[in-house]
mmCIF file of C-alpha atoms in Angstrom:
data_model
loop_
_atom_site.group_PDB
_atom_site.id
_atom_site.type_symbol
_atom_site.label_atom_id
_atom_site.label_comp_id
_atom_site.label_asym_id
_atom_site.label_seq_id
_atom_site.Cartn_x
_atom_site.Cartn_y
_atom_site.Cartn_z
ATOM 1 C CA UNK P 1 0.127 6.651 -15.596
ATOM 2 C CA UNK P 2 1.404 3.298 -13.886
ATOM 3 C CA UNK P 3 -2.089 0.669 -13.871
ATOM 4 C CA UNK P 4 -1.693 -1.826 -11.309
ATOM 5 C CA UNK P 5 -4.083 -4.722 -11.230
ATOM 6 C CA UNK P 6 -4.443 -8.658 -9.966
ATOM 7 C CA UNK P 7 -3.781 -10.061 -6.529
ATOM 8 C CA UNK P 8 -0.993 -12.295 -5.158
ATOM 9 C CA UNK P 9 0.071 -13.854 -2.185
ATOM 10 C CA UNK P 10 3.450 -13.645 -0.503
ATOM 11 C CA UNK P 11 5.231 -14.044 3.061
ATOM 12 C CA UNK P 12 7.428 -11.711 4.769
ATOM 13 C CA UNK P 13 10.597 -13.103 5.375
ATOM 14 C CA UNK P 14 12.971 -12.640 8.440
ATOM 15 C CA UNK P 15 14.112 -9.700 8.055
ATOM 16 C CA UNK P 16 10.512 -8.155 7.461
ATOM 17 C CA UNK P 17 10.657 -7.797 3.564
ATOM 18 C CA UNK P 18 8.127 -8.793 0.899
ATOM 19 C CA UNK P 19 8.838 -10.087 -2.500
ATOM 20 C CA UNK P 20 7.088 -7.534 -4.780
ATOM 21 C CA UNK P 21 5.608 -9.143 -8.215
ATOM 22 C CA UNK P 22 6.887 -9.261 -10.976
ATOM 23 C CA UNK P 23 4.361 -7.326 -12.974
ATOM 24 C CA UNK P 24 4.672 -4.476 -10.583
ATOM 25 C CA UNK P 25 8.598 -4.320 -10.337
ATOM 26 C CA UNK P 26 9.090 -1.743 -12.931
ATOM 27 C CA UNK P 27 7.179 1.130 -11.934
ATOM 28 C CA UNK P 28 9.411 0.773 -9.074
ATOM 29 C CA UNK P 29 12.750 0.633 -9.976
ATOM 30 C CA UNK P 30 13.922 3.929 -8.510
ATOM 31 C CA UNK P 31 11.650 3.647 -5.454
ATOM 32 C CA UNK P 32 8.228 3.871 -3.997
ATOM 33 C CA UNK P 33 6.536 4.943 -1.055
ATOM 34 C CA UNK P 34 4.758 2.941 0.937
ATOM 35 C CA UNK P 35 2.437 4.326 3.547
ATOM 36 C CA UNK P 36 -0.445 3.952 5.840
ATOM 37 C CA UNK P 37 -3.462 3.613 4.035
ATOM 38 C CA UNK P 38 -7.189 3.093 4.699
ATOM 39 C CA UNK P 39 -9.056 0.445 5.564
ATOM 40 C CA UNK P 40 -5.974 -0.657 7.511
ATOM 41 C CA UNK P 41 -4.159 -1.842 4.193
ATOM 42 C CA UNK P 42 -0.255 -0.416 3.364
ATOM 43 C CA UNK P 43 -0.279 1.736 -0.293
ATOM 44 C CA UNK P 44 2.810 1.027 -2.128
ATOM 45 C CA UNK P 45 3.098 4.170 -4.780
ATOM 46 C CA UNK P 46 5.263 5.489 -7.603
ATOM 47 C CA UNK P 47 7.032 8.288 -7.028
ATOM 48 C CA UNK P 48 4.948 11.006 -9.318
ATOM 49 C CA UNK P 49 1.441 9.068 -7.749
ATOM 50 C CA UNK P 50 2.729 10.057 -4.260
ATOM 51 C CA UNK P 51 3.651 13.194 -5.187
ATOM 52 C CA UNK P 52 -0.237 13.492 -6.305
ATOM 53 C CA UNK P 53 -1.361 12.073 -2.949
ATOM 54 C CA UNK P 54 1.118 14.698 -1.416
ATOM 55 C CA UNK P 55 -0.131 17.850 -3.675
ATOM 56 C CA UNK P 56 -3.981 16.412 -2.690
ATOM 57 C CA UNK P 57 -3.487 16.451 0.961
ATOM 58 C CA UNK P 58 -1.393 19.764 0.982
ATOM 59 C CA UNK P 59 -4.463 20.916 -0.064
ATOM 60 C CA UNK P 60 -6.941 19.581 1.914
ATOM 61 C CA UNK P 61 -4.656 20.668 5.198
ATOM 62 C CA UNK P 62 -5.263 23.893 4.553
ATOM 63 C CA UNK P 63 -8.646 23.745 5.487
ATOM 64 C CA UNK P 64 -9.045 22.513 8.757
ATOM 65 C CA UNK P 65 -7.052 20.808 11.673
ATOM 66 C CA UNK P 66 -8.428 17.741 11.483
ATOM 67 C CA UNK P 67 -6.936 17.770 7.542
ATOM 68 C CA UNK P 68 -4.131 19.163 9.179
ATOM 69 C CA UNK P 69 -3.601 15.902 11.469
ATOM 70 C CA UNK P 70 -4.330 13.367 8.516
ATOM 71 C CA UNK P 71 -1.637 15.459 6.458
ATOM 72 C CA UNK P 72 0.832 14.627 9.375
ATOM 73 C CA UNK P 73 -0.196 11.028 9.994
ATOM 74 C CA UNK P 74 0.338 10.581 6.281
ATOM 75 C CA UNK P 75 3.875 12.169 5.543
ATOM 76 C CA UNK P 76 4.847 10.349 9.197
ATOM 77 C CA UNK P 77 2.938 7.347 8.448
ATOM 78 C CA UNK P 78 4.901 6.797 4.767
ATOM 79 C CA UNK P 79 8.759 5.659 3.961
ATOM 80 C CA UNK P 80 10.506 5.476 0.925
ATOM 81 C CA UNK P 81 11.580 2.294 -0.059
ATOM 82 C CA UNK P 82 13.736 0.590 -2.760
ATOM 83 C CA UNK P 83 12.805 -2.528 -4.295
ATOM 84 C CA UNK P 84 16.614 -4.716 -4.697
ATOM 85 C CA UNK P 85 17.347 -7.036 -7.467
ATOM 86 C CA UNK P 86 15.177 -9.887 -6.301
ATOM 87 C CA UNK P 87 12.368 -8.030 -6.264
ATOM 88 C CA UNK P 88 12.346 -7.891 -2.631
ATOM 89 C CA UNK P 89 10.926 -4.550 -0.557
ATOM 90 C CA UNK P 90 11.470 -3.917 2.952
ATOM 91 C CA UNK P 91 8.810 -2.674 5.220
ATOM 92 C CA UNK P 92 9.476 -0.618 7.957
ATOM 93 C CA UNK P 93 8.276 -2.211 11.773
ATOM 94 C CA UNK P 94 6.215 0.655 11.875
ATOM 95 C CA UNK P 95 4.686 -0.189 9.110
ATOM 96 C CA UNK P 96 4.105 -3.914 9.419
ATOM 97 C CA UNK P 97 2.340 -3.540 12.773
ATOM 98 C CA UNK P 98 -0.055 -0.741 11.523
ATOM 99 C CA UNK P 99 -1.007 -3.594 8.694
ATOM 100 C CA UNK P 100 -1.014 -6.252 11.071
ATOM 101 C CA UNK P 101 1.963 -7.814 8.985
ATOM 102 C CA UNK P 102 2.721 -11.080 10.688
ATOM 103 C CA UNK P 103 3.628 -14.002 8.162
ATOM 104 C CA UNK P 104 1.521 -14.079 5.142
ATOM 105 C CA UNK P 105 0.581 -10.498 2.886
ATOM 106 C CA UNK P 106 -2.214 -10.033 0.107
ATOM 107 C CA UNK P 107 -0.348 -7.892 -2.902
ATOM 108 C CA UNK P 108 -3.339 -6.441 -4.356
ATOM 109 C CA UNK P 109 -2.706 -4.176 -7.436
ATOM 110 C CA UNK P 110 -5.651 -1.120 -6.883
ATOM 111 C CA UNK P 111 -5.371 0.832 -10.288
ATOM 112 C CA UNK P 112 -3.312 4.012 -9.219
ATOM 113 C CA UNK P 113 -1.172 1.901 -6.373
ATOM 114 C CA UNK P 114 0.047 -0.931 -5.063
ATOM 115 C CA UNK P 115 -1.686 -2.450 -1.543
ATOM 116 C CA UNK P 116 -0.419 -4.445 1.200
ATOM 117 C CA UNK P 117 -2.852 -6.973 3.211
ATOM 118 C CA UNK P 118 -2.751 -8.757 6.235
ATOM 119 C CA UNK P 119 -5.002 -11.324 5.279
ATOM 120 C CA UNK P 120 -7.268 -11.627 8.405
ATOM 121 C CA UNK P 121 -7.728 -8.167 7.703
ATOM 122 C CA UNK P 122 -8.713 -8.783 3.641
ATOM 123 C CA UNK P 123 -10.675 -11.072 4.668
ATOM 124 C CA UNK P 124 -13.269 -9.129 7.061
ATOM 125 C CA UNK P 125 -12.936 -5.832 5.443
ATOM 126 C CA UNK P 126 -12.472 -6.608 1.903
ATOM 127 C CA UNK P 127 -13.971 -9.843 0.656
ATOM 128 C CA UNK P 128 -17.458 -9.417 1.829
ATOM 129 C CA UNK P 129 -17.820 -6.728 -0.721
ATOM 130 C CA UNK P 130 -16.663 -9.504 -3.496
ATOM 131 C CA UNK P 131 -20.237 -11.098 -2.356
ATOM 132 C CA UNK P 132 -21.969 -8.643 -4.067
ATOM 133 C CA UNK P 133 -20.487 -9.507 -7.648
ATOM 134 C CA UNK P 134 -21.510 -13.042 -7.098
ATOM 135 C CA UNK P 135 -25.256 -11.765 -6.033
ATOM 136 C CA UNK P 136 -25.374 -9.350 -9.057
#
């Protein structure tokens, strides 16, 4: 199982791709997917982790519409992606506006998966919680 941890910060670059790091470059080198995830964040997974997600939801949609709609925002809300030779990933438009993707991205690694941050947004919804270490 593929452990991804550490944060780093990158830029998109014209043509709406993100250099992925280093450390996390060989999980992916047949492919991801990267998706719509919570919080407003983009999930970045190996192929046999999404096919867990995928087996999870299947699941779930079984029991109720509502599951039903989350299993179709998720399979239409994810692309596969390749990662090229320089370590750079493209992210579909779609994508990048859901994240509120503009210049800068947060590359957190979040034990089973890989997110993507717009910073504004890391920075309300996730950082406050880091408070709570330093008040411990």
């Amino acid at each position: 199982m593929a452990r991804f941890i550490g944060r780093f910060e990158h830029s998109l670059d014209a043509k709406g791709r993100v250099i992925l790091p280093v450390k996390f470059r060989p999980e992916f080198e047949f492919g991801g997917f990267l998706s719509q995830h919570k919080e407003g964040c983009l999930a970045l997974w190996t192929p046999a982790e999404f096919d867990t997600q995928l087996d999870t939801i299947k699941e779930q949609a079984a029991e109720s519409k509502d599951d039903r709609n989350l299993a179709r925002v998720f399979a239409s809300g994810s692309s596969e992606i390749e990662v090229d030779k320089s370590g750079r990933m493209p992210i579909p438009a779609y994508l990048r506006n859901f994240a509120r993707l503009e210049s800068d991205v947060v590359v957190i690694g979040a034990i089973d998966r890989v997110e993507l941050w717009s910073p504004q947004v890391w920075e309300e919804k996730v950082l406050p919680s880091e408070q709570q270490l330093q008040d411990s």
